[in-house]
């Protein structure tokens, strides 16, 4: 039997594992703190952990970090790591330091099966879900290597966003323990407001997240009507906008923030006209408390799409803002090292024929004046 990877266990899981070894819960807590708070990778480092437990762990448990393939540091301080997850797959994480916070963007899958047209991960197809250990290993490595590098004993990473490769809500069972470890006071001790799950809209899992571990929620909207969203974010065909918005409203009853963030990738001539902005307003105003985060599209050759120019992004933002919707435009960070949103491409052994699916007909610009979308109630 192969040794258990202790990075796979949240505190309850570790307590159950230790119980099998005849050890009390407080021992599991000590062990958990050594791993996640202090970054120990070797049982011998865990000086106050009973020798007997250390002895039992040798051989049956390991702490398996992800091998690093590369590290790139951007002129703006952003760092991108490429981690080897085996079988020819690699995933990326990005560290984004800012004046008042430091955010780590982590991956949840090797590739992604949703297949959004504007996303390079989507174009790569899907290989497999990451394990809990592989998800948390990204934070574990970034946090503890940066502490050493910066000569800091205090926490470095203040925020985590699940906005790297993959759709976190299509890997729910592995993501959930990882979220608990991020929040655990014996682990990374992050507040719920500072951990964000970003989803393309897996409606049933939004409901489960609300019940199991309500953290901040970002939803990748990208289109104001179903016809266009069906094209850009194919999961919309299964969970259309109206159902998605209902799930979002419901989520707010438990969410740590009193708004949902809608991400909207600005694609030249596709979803960025004044009419699209007005449709968005009709869609959400009076229905859901939200903020818009406009993301200038980060191009990659296979997409065949273009970034809206700055004036267009500003004009679009102004229309939303004038209607009372809080709107920000995301600053592009780390684009000199291809670490910007949607550029995370890692290495994926696709099992889904993404290339075949993606090289379909061009996107038809769908503008239906006055209609906010299939199944969407008329605006007031
Ligand atoms: N799968 C999740 C999280 C990962 S993507 C989701 O889709 O929400 C994180 C964000 O980057 C999403 O809002 C996604 O739509 C956006 N994104 C993807 N490709 C992009 C690109 N090429 N340029 C800008 N943003 C992009
Ligand atoms: Fe997957 Fe998100 Fe990329 Fe869509 S935008 S393909 S859901 S990672």
CSV table of C-alpha atoms and ligand atoms in Angstrom, one decimal:
chain,number,residue,atom,x,y,z
A,1,UNK,CA,0.0,0.0,0.0
A,2,UNK,CA,1.4,3.4,-0.9
A,3,UNK,CA,1.9,5.9,1.9
A,4,UNK,CA,-0.9,8.4,2.6
A,5,UNK,CA,-0.2,12.0,1.5
A,6,UNK,CA,-0.9,14.1,4.6
A,7,UNK,CA,-1.6,17.1,2.3
A,8,UNK,CA,-4.8,15.3,1.3
A,9,UNK,CA,-6.4,15.6,4.8
A,10,UNK,CA,-8.3,18.4,6.3
A,11,UNK,CA,-8.2,18.5,10.1
A,12,UNK,CA,-11.1,16.1,10.5
A,13,UNK,CA,-9.5,13.7,7.9
A,14,UNK,CA,-6.2,13.9,9.7
A,15,UNK,CA,-7.8,13.2,13.1
A,16,UNK,CA,-9.5,10.2,11.6
A,17,UNK,CA,-6.2,9.0,10.2
A,18,UNK,CA,-4.4,9.5,13.5
A,19,UNK,CA,-7.2,7.7,15.3
A,20,UNK,CA,-6.5,4.7,13.3
A,21,UNK,CA,-3.0,4.9,14.7
A,22,UNK,CA,-4.4,5.1,18.2
A,23,UNK,CA,-3.6,8.8,18.5
A,24,UNK,CA,-5.8,11.5,20.1
A,25,UNK,CA,-7.2,14.4,18.1
A,26,UNK,CA,-4.9,16.9,19.7
A,27,UNK,CA,-2.0,15.0,18.2
A,28,UNK,CA,-3.6,15.4,14.8
A,29,UNK,CA,-4.0,19.2,15.4
A,30,UNK,CA,-0.3,19.4,16.3
A,31,UNK,CA,0.7,17.6,13.2
A,32,UNK,CA,-1.7,19.7,11.1
A,33,UNK,CA,-0.2,22.9,12.5
A,34,UNK,CA,3.4,21.7,11.7
A,35,UNK,CA,2.4,21.0,8.1
A,36,UNK,CA,0.3,24.0,7.3
A,37,UNK,CA,1.3,26.7,9.7
A,38,UNK,CA,5.0,26.0,9.9
A,39,UNK,CA,5.6,24.4,6.5
A,40,UNK,CA,7.4,21.4,7.9
A,41,UNK,CA,8.0,18.7,5.3
A,42,UNK,CA,9.8,16.2,7.4
A,43,UNK,CA,8.5,14.5,10.5
A,44,UNK,CA,11.9,14.9,12.2
A,45,UNK,CA,11.4,18.7,12.1
A,46,UNK,CA,8.3,18.4,14.3
A,47,UNK,CA,10.1,18.7,17.5
A,48,UNK,CA,7.2,18.8,19.9
A,49,UNK,CA,5.3,15.9,18.3
A,50,UNK,CA,5.6,12.8,20.4
A,51,UNK,CA,8.4,10.6,19.2
A,52,UNK,CA,6.1,7.6,19.2
A,53,UNK,CA,3.8,9.3,16.7
A,54,UNK,CA,6.7,10.4,14.5
A,55,UNK,CA,7.8,6.8,14.5
A,56,UNK,CA,4.4,5.5,13.5
A,57,UNK,CA,4.2,8.0,10.6
A,58,UNK,CA,7.5,7.0,9.1
A,59,UNK,CA,6.8,4.7,6.2
A,60,UNK,CA,3.0,4.9,6.2
A,61,UNK,CA,2.6,8.7,5.6
A,62,UNK,CA,4.4,11.2,3.5
A,63,UNK,CA,4.1,14.9,2.8
A,64,UNK,CA,4.1,15.1,-1.0
A,65,UNK,CA,4.8,18.5,-2.4
A,66,UNK,CA,4.4,19.1,-6.2
A,67,UNK,CA,7.6,19.1,-8.2
A,68,UNK,CA,8.2,22.5,-9.7
A,69,UNK,CA,8.9,22.6,-13.4
A,70,UNK,CA,9.4,26.4,-13.7
A,71,UNK,CA,9.1,29.7,-11.9
A,72,UNK,CA,8.7,33.0,-13.7
A,73,UNK,CA,8.9,36.4,-12.0
A,74,UNK,CA,7.2,39.3,-13.6
A,75,UNK,CA,8.5,42.9,-13.6
A,76,UNK,CA,5.5,43.8,-11.5
A,77,UNK,CA,6.3,41.2,-8.8
A,78,UNK,CA,3.8,38.6,-9.9
A,79,UNK,CA,5.3,35.0,-9.8
A,80,UNK,CA,4.0,32.1,-11.8
A,81,UNK,CA,4.8,28.5,-10.9
A,82,UNK,CA,4.3,25.5,-13.1
A,83,UNK,CA,3.9,22.3,-11.1
A,84,UNK,CA,4.2,18.8,-12.4
A,85,UNK,CA,1.2,16.7,-11.5
A,86,UNK,CA,2.4,13.6,-13.4
A,87,UNK,CA,1.3,11.8,-16.5
A,88,UNK,CA,2.4,14.7,-18.7
A,89,UNK,CA,0.1,17.2,-17.0
A,90,UNK,CA,1.2,20.4,-15.3
A,91,UNK,CA,-0.8,23.1,-13.6
A,92,UNK,CA,-0.1,26.7,-12.8
A,93,UNK,CA,-0.4,29.0,-9.8
A,94,UNK,CA,0.1,32.7,-9.7
A,95,UNK,CA,1.2,34.9,-6.8
A,96,UNK,CA,0.0,38.5,-7.1
A,97,UNK,CA,1.4,41.0,-4.5
A,98,UNK,CA,-0.4,44.3,-4.0
A,99,UNK,CA,-0.1,47.1,-1.5
A,100,UNK,CA,-2.7,45.9,0.9
A,101,UNK,CA,-2.9,42.1,0.2
A,102,UNK,CA,-1.2,39.2,-1.6
A,103,UNK,CA,-3.3,36.9,-3.6
A,104,UNK,CA,-2.6,33.4,-4.7
A,105,UNK,CA,-4.5,32.1,-7.7
A,106,UNK,CA,-4.6,28.3,-7.8
A,107,UNK,CA,-5.7,25.6,-10.1
A,108,UNK,CA,-8.3,22.9,-9.4
A,109,UNK,CA,-8.0,20.6,-12.5
A,110,UNK,CA,-5.5,19.6,-15.1
A,111,UNK,CA,-7.3,21.3,-18.0
A,112,UNK,CA,-11.0,22.0,-17.9
A,113,UNK,CA,-14.0,20.3,-19.5
A,114,UNK,CA,-16.2,23.4,-19.8
A,115,UNK,CA,-14.5,24.6,-22.9
A,116,UNK,CA,-15.0,28.4,-22.8
A,117,UNK,CA,-14.1,29.9,-26.2
A,118,UNK,CA,-11.9,32.7,-24.8
A,119,UNK,CA,-10.0,30.6,-22.3
A,120,UNK,CA,-6.7,28.9,-23.1
A,121,UNK,CA,-7.2,26.2,-20.4
A,122,UNK,CA,-10.6,25.5,-22.1
A,123,UNK,CA,-8.8,25.1,-25.4
A,124,UNK,CA,-6.5,22.6,-24.0
A,125,UNK,CA,-9.2,20.2,-23.0
A,126,UNK,CA,-9.4,18.1,-19.8
A,127,UNK,CA,-7.2,15.5,-18.4
A,128,UNK,CA,-8.2,15.0,-14.7
A,129,UNK,CA,-9.3,16.4,-11.4
A,130,UNK,CA,-6.5,17.4,-9.0
A,131,UNK,CA,-6.6,15.8,-5.6
A,132,UNK,CA,-7.0,17.8,-2.4
A,133,UNK,CA,-3.3,17.3,-1.8
A,134,UNK,CA,-2.4,18.7,-5.2
A,135,UNK,CA,-4.7,21.7,-4.7
A,136,UNK,CA,-3.4,22.6,-1.2
A,137,UNK,CA,0.2,21.8,-2.2
A,138,UNK,CA,0.1,25.0,-4.4
A,139,UNK,CA,-0.7,27.1,-1.3
A,140,UNK,CA,1.6,25.2,1.0
A,141,UNK,CA,4.5,25.7,-1.4
A,142,UNK,CA,3.8,29.3,-2.2
A,143,UNK,CA,3.2,30.4,1.4
A,144,UNK,CA,6.2,28.7,2.9
A,145,UNK,CA,8.7,29.4,0.1
A,146,UNK,CA,7.7,33.0,0.0
A,147,UNK,CA,8.1,33.4,3.8
A,148,UNK,CA,11.7,32.1,3.5
A,149,UNK,CA,12.4,34.2,0.5
A,150,UNK,CA,11.0,37.4,2.0
A,151,UNK,CA,12.5,36.6,5.4
A,152,UNK,CA,9.1,36.8,7.0
A,153,UNK,CA,7.7,34.6,9.8
A,154,UNK,CA,4.2,36.0,9.5
A,155,UNK,CA,1.6,34.9,6.9
A,156,UNK,CA,2.5,36.1,3.4
A,157,UNK,CA,-0.6,35.1,1.4
A,158,UNK,CA,-3.8,36.9,2.5
A,159,UNK,CA,-6.2,35.9,-0.2
A,160,UNK,CA,-6.8,32.8,-2.3
A,161,UNK,CA,-8.8,32.8,-5.5
A,162,UNK,CA,-9.7,29.6,-7.3
A,163,UNK,CA,-9.2,31.2,-10.7
A,164,UNK,CA,-6.4,29.2,-12.1
A,165,UNK,CA,-6.9,26.2,-14.4
A,166,UNK,CA,-10.0,24.2,-14.1
A,167,UNK,CA,-13.6,24.5,-12.9
A,168,UNK,CA,-13.5,24.1,-9.1
A,169,UNK,CA,-17.2,23.2,-8.9
A,170,UNK,CA,-16.6,20.3,-11.2
A,171,UNK,CA,-14.1,18.9,-8.7
A,172,UNK,CA,-16.2,19.5,-5.7
A,173,UNK,CA,-15.1,16.6,-3.5
A,174,UNK,CA,-11.5,17.5,-3.7
A,175,UNK,CA,-12.0,21.3,-3.5
A,176,UNK,CA,-14.1,21.1,-0.3
A,177,UNK,CA,-11.4,19.8,2.1
A,178,UNK,CA,-8.9,22.2,0.5
A,179,UNK,CA,-11.2,25.1,1.3
A,180,UNK,CA,-11.6,23.9,4.8
A,181,UNK,CA,-7.8,23.8,5.2
A,182,UNK,CA,-7.5,27.4,3.9
A,183,UNK,CA,-10.1,28.5,6.5
A,184,UNK,CA,-9.0,26.4,9.4
A,185,UNK,CA,-7.4,28.4,12.2
A,186,UNK,CA,-4.9,25.6,12.7
A,187,UNK,CA,-4.2,25.7,8.9
A,188,UNK,CA,-4.0,28.9,6.9
A,189,UNK,CA,-6.5,30.8,8.9
A,190,UNK,CA,-8.0,32.8,6.0
A,191,UNK,CA,-11.3,34.4,6.5
A,192,UNK,CA,-14.2,33.3,4.3
A,193,UNK,CA,-14.2,36.7,2.6
A,194,UNK,CA,-10.7,36.2,1.5
A,195,UNK,CA,-11.2,32.9,-0.2
A,196,UNK,CA,-13.0,33.1,-3.5
A,197,UNK,CA,-14.4,30.3,-5.6
A,198,UNK,CA,-14.8,31.3,-9.2
A,199,UNK,CA,-17.3,29.3,-11.3
A,200,UNK,CA,-18.6,29.2,-14.8
A,201,UNK,CA,-22.0,28.4,-13.3
A,202,UNK,CA,-22.4,24.8,-12.1
A,203,UNK,CA,-25.7,25.6,-10.5
A,204,UNK,CA,-26.3,22.5,-8.3
A,205,UNK,CA,-22.8,22.9,-6.8
A,206,UNK,CA,-23.4,26.5,-6.0
A,207,UNK,CA,-26.2,25.3,-3.7
A,208,UNK,CA,-23.9,22.7,-2.1
A,209,UNK,CA,-21.1,25.2,-1.6
A,210,UNK,CA,-23.6,27.5,0.2
A,211,UNK,CA,-24.5,24.7,2.6
A,212,UNK,CA,-21.0,23.2,3.1
A,213,UNK,CA,-18.6,26.1,3.1
A,214,UNK,CA,-19.8,29.5,1.9
A,215,UNK,CA,-16.8,31.5,0.8
A,216,UNK,CA,-16.8,34.5,-1.5
A,217,UNK,CA,-18.3,33.6,-4.9
A,218,UNK,CA,-17.3,34.9,-8.3
A,219,UNK,CA,-19.4,33.9,-11.3
A,220,UNK,CA,-18.0,34.0,-14.9
A,221,UNK,CA,-21.0,35.6,-16.7
A,222,UNK,CA,-19.4,37.0,-19.9
A,223,UNK,CA,-22.7,37.4,-21.7
A,224,UNK,CA,-26.0,39.1,-21.0
A,225,UNK,CA,-28.2,36.6,-22.8
A,226,UNK,CA,-28.4,32.9,-23.2
A,227,UNK,CA,-27.8,32.8,-27.0
A,228,UNK,CA,-24.4,34.4,-26.6
A,229,UNK,CA,-23.6,32.7,-23.3
A,230,UNK,CA,-24.3,29.3,-24.9
A,231,UNK,CA,-21.6,30.1,-27.3
A,232,UNK,CA,-19.0,31.5,-25.0
A,233,UNK,CA,-19.5,29.4,-21.8
A,234,UNK,CA,-21.0,26.1,-23.1
A,235,UNK,CA,-22.2,25.0,-19.6
A,236,UNK,CA,-24.9,27.6,-20.1
A,237,UNK,CA,-26.8,25.2,-22.3
A,238,UNK,CA,-27.2,23.0,-19.2
A,239,UNK,CA,-27.6,25.8,-16.6
A,240,UNK,CA,-29.0,28.9,-18.3
A,241,UNK,CA,-28.7,32.4,-17.0
A,242,UNK,CA,-32.0,32.5,-15.2
A,243,UNK,CA,-31.2,29.4,-13.1
A,244,UNK,CA,-27.7,30.7,-12.5
A,245,UNK,CA,-29.0,34.0,-11.2
A,246,UNK,CA,-31.5,32.3,-8.9
A,247,UNK,CA,-28.7,30.1,-7.5
A,248,UNK,CA,-26.6,33.3,-6.9
A,249,UNK,CA,-29.4,35.1,-5.1
A,250,UNK,CA,-29.9,32.0,-2.9
A,251,UNK,CA,-26.1,31.8,-2.2
A,252,UNK,CA,-26.2,35.4,-0.9
A,253,UNK,CA,-28.3,34.2,2.1
A,254,UNK,CA,-25.2,32.4,3.4
A,255,UNK,CA,-22.3,34.2,1.7
A,256,UNK,CA,-19.6,36.0,3.7
A,257,UNK,CA,-20.0,39.1,1.4
A,258,UNK,CA,-23.3,40.7,0.5
A,259,UNK,CA,-22.7,40.6,-3.2
A,260,UNK,CA,-21.7,38.2,-6.0
A,261,UNK,CA,-18.9,39.2,-8.3
A,262,UNK,CA,-19.7,38.8,-11.9
A,263,UNK,CA,-16.7,38.4,-14.1
A,264,UNK,CA,-17.1,39.7,-17.6
A,265,UNK,CA,-14.3,39.1,-20.2
A,266,UNK,CA,-14.4,41.9,-22.7
A,267,UNK,CA,-14.3,40.6,-26.2
A,268,UNK,CA,-14.1,43.0,-29.1
A,269,UNK,CA,-17.3,43.1,-31.1
A,270,UNK,CA,-18.6,40.0,-29.4
A,271,UNK,CA,-20.0,41.0,-26.0
A,272,UNK,CA,-18.9,44.6,-25.5
A,273,UNK,CA,-21.4,46.9,-27.2
A,274,UNK,CA,-23.6,49.4,-25.4
A,275,UNK,CA,-26.6,47.2,-26.1
A,276,UNK,CA,-24.9,44.3,-24.2
A,277,UNK,CA,-24.3,46.6,-21.3
A,278,UNK,CA,-28.0,47.6,-21.2
A,279,UNK,CA,-29.0,44.0,-21.4
A,280,UNK,CA,-26.7,43.2,-18.4
A,281,UNK,CA,-28.4,46.0,-16.4
A,282,UNK,CA,-31.8,44.7,-17.2
A,283,UNK,CA,-30.7,41.2,-16.2
A,284,UNK,CA,-29.5,42.0,-12.7
A,285,UNK,CA,-30.9,45.3,-11.5
A,286,UNK,CA,-33.4,44.8,-8.7
A,287,UNK,CA,-32.8,41.1,-8.8
A,288,UNK,CA,-29.4,40.5,-7.2
A,289,UNK,CA,-26.8,42.4,-5.3
A,290,UNK,CA,-23.6,42.2,-7.4
A,291,UNK,CA,-20.4,43.8,-8.6
A,292,UNK,CA,-19.1,43.6,-12.1
A,293,UNK,CA,-15.4,42.9,-12.7
A,294,UNK,CA,-14.6,43.6,-16.4
A,295,UNK,CA,-11.6,41.6,-17.5
A,296,UNK,CA,-9.9,42.8,-20.7
A,297,UNK,CA,-9.5,39.7,-22.8
A,298,UNK,CA,-6.0,38.2,-22.7
A,299,UNK,CA,-5.6,37.0,-26.2
A,300,UNK,CA,-4.0,33.7,-27.3
A,301,UNK,CA,-3.7,32.8,-30.9
A,302,UNK,CA,-6.0,29.8,-31.1
A,303,UNK,CA,-9.0,31.8,-29.8
A,304,UNK,CA,-9.4,33.9,-32.9
A,305,UNK,CA,-10.8,36.6,-30.5
A,306,UNK,CA,-9.6,40.1,-29.7
A,307,UNK,CA,-9.5,42.3,-26.7
A,308,UNK,CA,-11.9,45.3,-26.6
A,309,UNK,CA,-9.9,48.5,-26.7
A,310,UNK,CA,-9.5,50.5,-23.5
A,311,UNK,CA,-12.0,53.2,-24.6
A,312,UNK,CA,-14.7,50.5,-25.2
A,313,UNK,CA,-14.0,48.9,-21.8
A,314,UNK,CA,-14.3,52.3,-20.1
A,315,UNK,CA,-17.5,53.2,-22.0
A,316,UNK,CA,-19.0,49.8,-21.0
A,317,UNK,CA,-18.0,50.3,-17.4
A,318,UNK,CA,-19.5,53.8,-17.4
A,319,UNK,CA,-22.9,52.5,-18.6
A,320,UNK,CA,-23.0,49.9,-15.8
A,321,UNK,CA,-21.8,52.4,-13.2
A,322,UNK,CA,-24.4,55.0,-14.3
A,323,UNK,CA,-27.1,52.4,-13.7
A,324,UNK,CA,-25.8,52.1,-10.1
A,325,UNK,CA,-23.9,48.8,-10.6
A,326,UNK,CA,-20.5,48.8,-8.9
A,327,UNK,CA,-18.0,48.0,-11.7
A,328,UNK,CA,-14.3,47.6,-11.7
A,329,UNK,CA,-11.9,46.9,-14.5
A,330,UNK,CA,-9.3,44.3,-13.7
A,331,UNK,CA,-5.8,45.4,-13.9
A,332,UNK,CA,-3.7,43.0,-15.9
A,333,UNK,CA,-0.9,41.6,-13.9
A,334,UNK,CA,2.0,39.4,-14.9
A,335,UNK,CA,1.2,39.5,-18.6
A,336,UNK,CA,4.9,39.6,-19.4
A,337,UNK,CA,5.1,36.1,-18.1
A,338,UNK,CA,1.7,34.9,-19.5
A,339,UNK,CA,0.3,34.8,-16.0
A,340,UNK,CA,-2.8,36.9,-16.7
A,341,UNK,CA,-6.4,35.5,-16.4
A,342,UNK,CA,-7.1,32.9,-19.0
A,343,UNK,CA,-3.5,32.5,-20.1
A,344,UNK,CA,-2.7,29.7,-17.7
A,345,UNK,CA,-2.2,26.8,-19.9
A,346,UNK,CA,0.1,24.4,-18.1
A,347,UNK,CA,0.4,21.2,-19.9
A,348,UNK,CA,-2.7,19.0,-20.4
A,349,UNK,CA,-3.0,15.5,-21.9
A,350,UNK,CA,-6.4,16.1,-23.3
A,351,UNK,CA,-8.9,13.3,-23.1
A,352,UNK,CA,-11.8,15.2,-24.5
A,353,UNK,CA,-11.0,16.2,-28.1
A,354,UNK,CA,-11.1,19.9,-27.2
A,355,UNK,CA,-9.4,20.8,-30.4
A,356,UNK,CA,-12.2,19.2,-32.4
A,357,UNK,CA,-14.8,20.9,-30.4
A,358,UNK,CA,-13.2,24.3,-30.5
A,359,UNK,CA,-12.6,24.7,-34.2
A,360,UNK,CA,-16.2,25.2,-35.0
A,361,UNK,CA,-18.0,28.0,-36.7
A,362,UNK,CA,-17.1,31.5,-35.6
A,363,UNK,CA,-19.1,33.2,-32.9
A,364,UNK,CA,-22.2,34.9,-34.3
A,365,UNK,CA,-22.7,38.2,-32.5
A,366,UNK,CA,-26.1,37.8,-30.9
A,367,UNK,CA,-27.8,41.0,-30.2
A,368,UNK,CA,-31.5,40.7,-29.7
A,369,UNK,CA,-32.8,44.2,-28.9
A,370,UNK,CA,-35.1,44.2,-25.9
A,371,UNK,CA,-34.6,40.5,-25.1
A,372,UNK,CA,-32.5,39.9,-22.1
A,373,UNK,CA,-32.2,36.2,-22.9
A,374,UNK,CA,-34.1,32.9,-23.1
A,375,UNK,CA,-36.0,32.2,-20.0
A,376,UNK,CA,-35.2,35.5,-18.5
A,377,UNK,CA,-38.0,37.6,-17.1
A,378,UNK,CA,-38.6,40.8,-19.0
A,379,UNK,CA,-37.0,43.8,-17.4
A,380,UNK,CA,-39.0,46.5,-15.6
B,1,LIG,N1,-13.3,27.9,-14.2
B,1,LIG,C1,-13.5,29.0,-13.3
B,1,LIG,C2,-12.3,29.6,-12.7
B,1,LIG,C3,-11.1,29.7,-13.6
B,1,LIG,S1,-11.1,30.9,-14.9
B,1,LIG,C4,-14.3,30.1,-14.1
B,1,LIG,O1,-14.4,30.0,-15.3
B,1,LIG,O2,-14.8,31.0,-13.4
B,1,LIG,C5,-10.9,32.5,-14.0
B,1,LIG,C6,-11.4,33.7,-14.7
B,1,LIG,O3,-10.6,34.0,-15.9
B,1,LIG,C7,-12.8,33.4,-15.3
B,1,LIG,O4,-13.7,34.5,-15.0
B,1,LIG,C8,-12.6,33.3,-16.7
B,1,LIG,O5,-13.7,33.4,-17.5
B,1,LIG,C9,-11.5,34.3,-17.0
B,1,LIG,N2,-10.8,34.1,-18.2
B,1,LIG,C10,-10.6,32.9,-18.9
B,1,LIG,N3,-9.9,33.1,-20.0
B,1,LIG,C11,-9.7,34.4,-20.1
B,1,LIG,C12,-9.0,35.3,-21.0
B,1,LIG,N4,-8.4,34.7,-22.1
B,1,LIG,N5,-8.9,36.6,-20.8
B,1,LIG,C13,-9.4,37.1,-19.7
B,1,LIG,N6,-10.1,36.4,-18.7
B,1,LIG,C14,-10.2,35.1,-19.0
B,2,LIG,FE1,-12.9,26.3,-17.6
B,2,LIG,FE2,-13.1,28.6,-16.4
B,2,LIG,FE3,-11.6,28.3,-18.6
B,2,LIG,FE4,-14.2,28.2,-18.8
B,2,LIG,S1,-13.0,30.0,-18.2
B,2,LIG,S2,-12.8,26.8,-19.8
B,2,LIG,S3,-14.8,27.2,-16.9
B,2,LIG,S4,-11.2,27.4,-16.7
